[in-house]
Amino acid sequence: MLLALFLFLPSCSSRNSLQRGILVIGIEGNPTDLDPRTATDAYSNRIDSLIYNGLIRLGPQAEILPDLASGYEIRDPLTYVFHLRPGVRFHDGTVLSSRDVRYTFQSILDPRLGSTRAAAFAMVRAIETPDANTVVFRLKEPYAALLNALTTGVVPSPEGRKETSPPPGTGPFQLQDFRRGEKVTLAANPEYFEGPPALAGVVFRVIPNDITRVMEIEQGGVSLLYNAVPPDSLPLVEAEKKLAVIRAEGTGYSYLGLNLRDPILADPRVRKAIALAIDRPAIIRDLLRGLARPASGVLAPSHWAYRGQVAQFGFDPARARRLLDEAGYPDPDGEGPKKRFVLSYKTSQDRLRIRIAEVIAQYLEAVGIGVEIRSYEWGTFFADVRNGNFQLFSLTWVGVTEPDIYYYIFHSRSLPPDGANRGGYANPGLDRLLEAGRRETDPGKRREIYARVQESVAEDLPYISLWHNEEVVVLSREIRGFQVYPGGDLISLARVRIGTSP
Amino acid sequence: MAFQLTNEKPKASQGAGYRRLLFFGGTVVALLLLVALFAPWLAPGDPMSIHLDSGFVTPGPGHWLGHDRLGRDILSQVIYGARVSMLVGIVVIAISLSLGLIVGGAAGFWGGILDEIFMRVVDIFLAFPGILLAIALAAVLGPSLKNVVIALSCLGWVGYARIIRGQFLSVRERGFVEAARAVGVGKLRIGLRHILPHCLAPVLVQASFGMGGVILAESSLSFLGLGSPGTPSWGLLLSEGAEFMRVAPHIAIFPGLAIMISVLAFNVLGDGVQGLLLKKSDLFLSRGAGKGGA
């Protein structure tokens, strides 16, 4: 009897799981905090998109769609009214009411929770609940980015119930088991307000090693990988007949960060020379295997506020050398080993990141800029970046959906810890535009303001834009109906079904 | 395994076996040292020069060992890698040997409380799993070649200290030392002129084996990303090869072979030296004992 059980156990692979309606997803890192109010890492956010609902959600083009709120009205730039869907239940069976919504956002604003999302709600003066299905947000001053922030998952008010961590949600799946560093198991929510999902459950398995992860999906140990296959391994999975690869334009933005307090980098001619010296199409073609597109700004071309006609810096090393000469940094010995100046370039210990740094260093050295690459363990690297302790670094903004990110990264008041203006950029003209962009609620006028923001940033280069990474999803062909959403939202799993025919 | 057999041969041919080991090991080691010394002339190109459009090129004419992910020539990297391995090996052995000589010599020579203290320190170091301590040290100090040398030297000296102390303890009781003492030779002079030379044979053997160990340890640290980034090193290339084992196996094979051959060569050389020198010192000892008795 026991023996039979042991013989049976190893065959419980993902293939069997899939037949039982359970989808196993491989993730690279450990989700650290599933509470949607405080979750910060990409894995937790991805899992939360299945457990929780916000008042609204974003569609594939970052357009605003109803979620827990069936509709909303902006009475005036300071008053937002949301009408909740009636009869929505949390996973513990209690009915969602406007009190829960108020509790969620008030607790985010409570410093005791320590939520990094508090800044997004700083403009909220009061949250009113005139009845069980209506929520009114009153603002201190106009703040157009509020809607985007209201995609944050709503949790129940602890009044009169047992508190659990993480709290129950309203989404298509409910948390069943959370084993730190190993896996997160979700079960379908039969009471989901859009109808029960076709899947019986979703399991997220943590597989940090690239090679293991790729082998797992080839052998059927996992059935879906979201942006978790290194570019060089993609041909291996593409050759596999039972796997499909979905590629979609991504919202990730990779860039070279510059410290503008540095006397060399403060000169816009030097920044332009750096931008001109890097052959981005070649890096994308040969190193990223075409899984990216050259970027000219933070917003992806599919974004509603994207502006394409901005200053572009193609690969032109001759012009880069002229600009550096003009800026007063002549090359001491032309082709020789001496450099105009040396910059340090910080990066994490990710293999691809180090390789990108090595290639960029070679391009910069070709125009006479010396580069010292320093790679650090993630915690040290990120602390240095936040503290402004760098000359160059490269990072990626993921899930960029709200143009107000420009305020967060370039407004002169957004210095860390209040924002992410890590290079210390200060441009009064841009500051005024960014403030206007926040106050404007008319989408047409906002688009015009952000077009000017993108033109200004592309001209002055507080960042060197590198590329927009493509979203790459590898999944079993038996999975039907998966759709890519910006920022790794997995909500389409609520409608996914398992195909019976091959 | 073939070398194991020579040990089992009748005694008469044992010397010849050791000589063969010495010859084989010595030749390969000499070649390695020459490659390391003349790397810039031997390598077909700059080992770190990136050619993005020729990543993963397989071995063929003009690029005999192929290219790595960034289109860097693997042959050039393996040749320059010999430089790093030999340099780290020699520097680490030199530092370890000097430290070991001072600590072990002092402990063995003076004995008593000094010996007690020094040997307890040695015990503490020996209690740590070697490579783990090196990894921890290199991780704390940060990735660089200098720190790899520091980390490996911190471990390496312990073995020499023990051997030298042991040698001092046994030799200082010998008849000829007693004789030297009897004719009024100074204490320090006895230590340096009469005892120290007897440490040469075991220390030479230990150093030869040690080179192999250090090369392997340096490769391990580089493999883990604790070596110097931007310096061509076998371990670094091997770790890249491991990453692309399924896409481009040639990247891992050649640095792997280089590590294997050089570690084997130093170990074989060590065996040869051990066989010959210890035999000789046996003879020497019996003669010394005879003299002492007379």
Tab-separated table of C-alpha atoms in Angstrom, chain B residues 23-177:
chain	number	residue	atom	x	y	z
B	23	PHE	CA	59.870	14.524	-15.767
B	24	PHE	CA	56.241	14.506	-16.858
B	25	GLY	CA	55.040	16.904	-14.145
B	26	GLY	CA	58.059	19.139	-14.535
B	27	THR	CA	57.653	19.419	-18.316
B	28	VAL	CA	53.981	20.356	-18.139
B	29	VAL	CA	54.617	22.808	-15.298
B	30	ALA	CA	57.488	24.383	-17.223
B	31	LEU	CA	55.258	24.710	-20.287
B	32	LEU	CA	52.513	26.299	-18.181
B	33	LEU	CA	54.984	28.780	-16.730
B	34	LEU	CA	56.263	29.631	-20.217
B	35	VAL	CA	52.707	30.126	-21.507
B	36	ALA	CA	51.965	32.374	-18.537
B	37	LEU	CA	55.165	34.347	-19.034
B	38	PHE	CA	54.805	34.845	-22.786
B	39	ALA	CA	50.992	35.128	-22.936
B	40	PRO	CA	50.946	38.445	-24.848
B	41	TRP	CA	53.101	36.903	-27.616
B	42	LEU	CA	51.348	33.528	-27.705
B	43	ALA	CA	47.724	34.663	-27.623
B	44	PRO	CA	46.202	35.332	-31.043
B	45	GLY	CA	44.363	38.423	-29.789
B	46	ASP	CA	43.192	40.573	-26.890
B	47	PRO	CA	41.383	38.119	-24.567
B	48	MET	CA	38.844	40.707	-23.411
B	49	SER	CA	38.052	42.337	-26.741
B	50	ILE	CA	34.308	42.000	-27.409
B	51	HIS	CA	32.910	41.133	-30.845
B	52	LEU	CA	29.179	41.117	-30.275
B	53	ASP	CA	28.320	39.663	-33.669
B	54	SER	CA	30.461	36.543	-33.209
B	55	GLY	CA	29.185	35.212	-29.872
B	56	PHE	CA	29.134	31.413	-29.450
B	57	VAL	CA	31.294	30.780	-32.545
B	58	THR	CA	32.376	27.122	-32.373
B	59	PRO	CA	36.038	26.082	-32.683
B	60	GLY	CA	37.447	26.350	-36.196
B	61	PRO	CA	40.312	27.807	-38.223
B	62	GLY	CA	41.365	31.218	-36.953
B	63	HIS	CA	39.559	30.720	-33.653
B	64	TRP	CA	40.801	27.328	-32.598
B	65	LEU	CA	38.868	27.101	-29.343
B	66	GLY	CA	35.868	29.170	-30.466
B	67	HIS	CA	34.350	32.322	-28.975
B	68	ASP	CA	32.415	32.957	-25.772
B	69	ARG	CA	29.052	34.708	-25.385
B	70	LEU	CA	30.444	38.167	-26.148
B	71	GLY	CA	32.598	36.964	-29.044
B	72	ARG	CA	35.837	36.963	-27.038
B	73	ASP	CA	38.465	34.491	-28.210
B	74	ILE	CA	38.604	31.492	-25.868
B	75	LEU	CA	42.161	30.474	-26.816
B	76	SER	CA	43.428	33.924	-25.832
B	77	GLN	CA	41.427	33.764	-22.608
B	78	VAL	CA	42.809	30.332	-21.726
B	79	ILE	CA	46.368	31.543	-22.415
B	80	TYR	CA	45.955	34.713	-20.353
B	81	GLY	CA	44.097	32.639	-17.737
B	82	ALA	CA	47.307	30.645	-17.218
B	83	ARG	CA	48.928	33.913	-16.224
B	84	VAL	CA	46.317	34.589	-13.542
B	85	SER	CA	46.439	31.016	-12.248
B	86	MET	CA	50.238	30.849	-12.077
B	87	LEU	CA	50.548	34.316	-10.594
B	88	VAL	CA	47.964	33.662	-7.895
B	89	GLY	CA	49.512	30.233	-7.238
B	90	ILE	CA	53.058	31.525	-6.845
B	91	VAL	CA	52.129	34.562	-4.767
B	92	VAL	CA	49.841	32.586	-2.456
B	93	ILE	CA	52.437	29.830	-1.985
B	94	ALA	CA	55.165	32.411	-1.310
B	95	ILE	CA	53.074	34.223	1.300
B	96	SER	CA	51.823	30.994	2.902
B	97	LEU	CA	55.306	29.534	2.986
B	98	SER	CA	56.816	32.622	4.609
B	99	LEU	CA	54.072	32.806	7.210
B	100	GLY	CA	54.231	29.071	7.835
B	101	LEU	CA	57.982	29.187	8.179
B	102	ILE	CA	57.858	31.953	10.771
B	103	VAL	CA	55.029	30.463	12.822
B	104	GLY	CA	55.970	26.794	12.478
B	105	GLY	CA	59.681	27.459	12.869
B	106	ALA	CA	59.196	29.563	15.986
B	107	ALA	CA	56.798	27.054	17.535
B	108	GLY	CA	59.024	24.077	16.791
B	109	PHE	CA	62.262	25.790	17.759
B	110	TRP	CA	61.322	27.415	21.019
B	111	GLY	CA	58.484	25.086	21.941
B	112	GLY	CA	56.765	25.606	25.299
B	113	ILE	CA	54.038	28.182	25.684
B	114	LEU	CA	54.762	29.756	22.277
B	115	ASP	CA	54.269	26.382	20.599
B	116	GLU	CA	51.062	25.882	22.568
B	117	ILE	CA	49.624	29.252	21.465
B	118	PHE	CA	50.676	28.972	17.822
B	119	MET	CA	49.378	25.437	17.449
B	120	ARG	CA	46.007	26.302	18.980
B	121	VAL	CA	45.693	29.117	16.418
B	122	VAL	CA	46.558	26.592	13.702
B	123	ASP	CA	43.899	24.225	15.087
B	124	ILE	CA	41.308	26.986	14.923
B	125	PHE	CA	42.128	27.631	11.276
B	126	LEU	CA	42.036	23.916	10.520
B	127	ALA	CA	38.610	23.625	12.121
B	128	PHE	CA	37.085	25.712	9.320
B	129	PRO	CA	36.246	23.996	6.061
B	130	GLY	CA	38.954	25.544	3.843
B	131	ILE	CA	37.208	26.744	0.712
B	132	LEU	CA	34.203	27.940	2.721
B	133	LEU	CA	36.413	30.296	4.722
B	134	ALA	CA	37.998	31.527	1.487
B	135	ILE	CA	34.566	32.177	-0.006
B	136	ALA	CA	33.467	34.047	3.111
B	137	LEU	CA	36.655	36.141	3.146
B	138	ALA	CA	36.524	36.930	-0.575
B	139	ALA	CA	32.844	37.826	-0.285
B	140	VAL	CA	33.515	40.205	2.616
B	141	LEU	CA	36.557	41.808	0.983
B	142	GLY	CA	34.843	42.171	-2.405
B	143	PRO	CA	35.639	40.684	-5.788
B	144	SER	CA	39.246	41.362	-6.852
B	145	LEU	CA	42.389	39.384	-7.597
B	146	LYS	CA	44.191	40.881	-4.610
B	147	ASN	CA	41.439	39.714	-2.274
B	148	VAL	CA	41.522	36.211	-3.733
B	149	VAL	CA	45.238	36.102	-2.915
B	150	ILE	CA	44.575	37.367	0.617
B	151	ALA	CA	41.787	34.848	1.199
B	152	LEU	CA	43.807	31.887	-0.066
B	153	SER	CA	46.969	32.908	1.802
B	154	CYS	CA	44.989	33.148	5.032
B	155	LEU	CA	44.252	29.441	4.681
B	156	GLY	CA	47.429	28.239	3.026
B	157	TRP	CA	49.976	29.045	5.750
B	158	VAL	CA	48.471	26.635	8.278
B	159	GLY	CA	49.656	23.489	6.483
B	160	TYR	CA	53.216	24.776	6.161
B	161	ALA	CA	53.317	25.838	9.793
B	162	ARG	CA	52.398	22.316	10.905
B	163	ILE	CA	54.903	20.585	8.661
B	164	ILE	CA	57.746	22.896	9.596
B	165	ARG	CA	56.986	22.629	13.289
B	166	GLY	CA	56.902	18.840	13.074
B	167	GLN	CA	60.177	18.795	11.191
B	168	PHE	CA	61.814	21.100	13.732
B	169	LEU	CA	60.608	18.966	16.631
B	170	SER	CA	61.989	15.742	15.184
B	171	VAL	CA	65.251	17.109	13.803
B	172	ARG	CA	66.229	19.030	16.939
B	173	GLU	CA	66.533	15.733	18.837
B	174	ARG	CA	68.892	14.228	16.247
B	175	GLY	CA	72.478	13.399	17.014
B	176	PHE	CA	74.054	15.935	14.698
B	177	VAL	CA	72.085	18.757	16.319
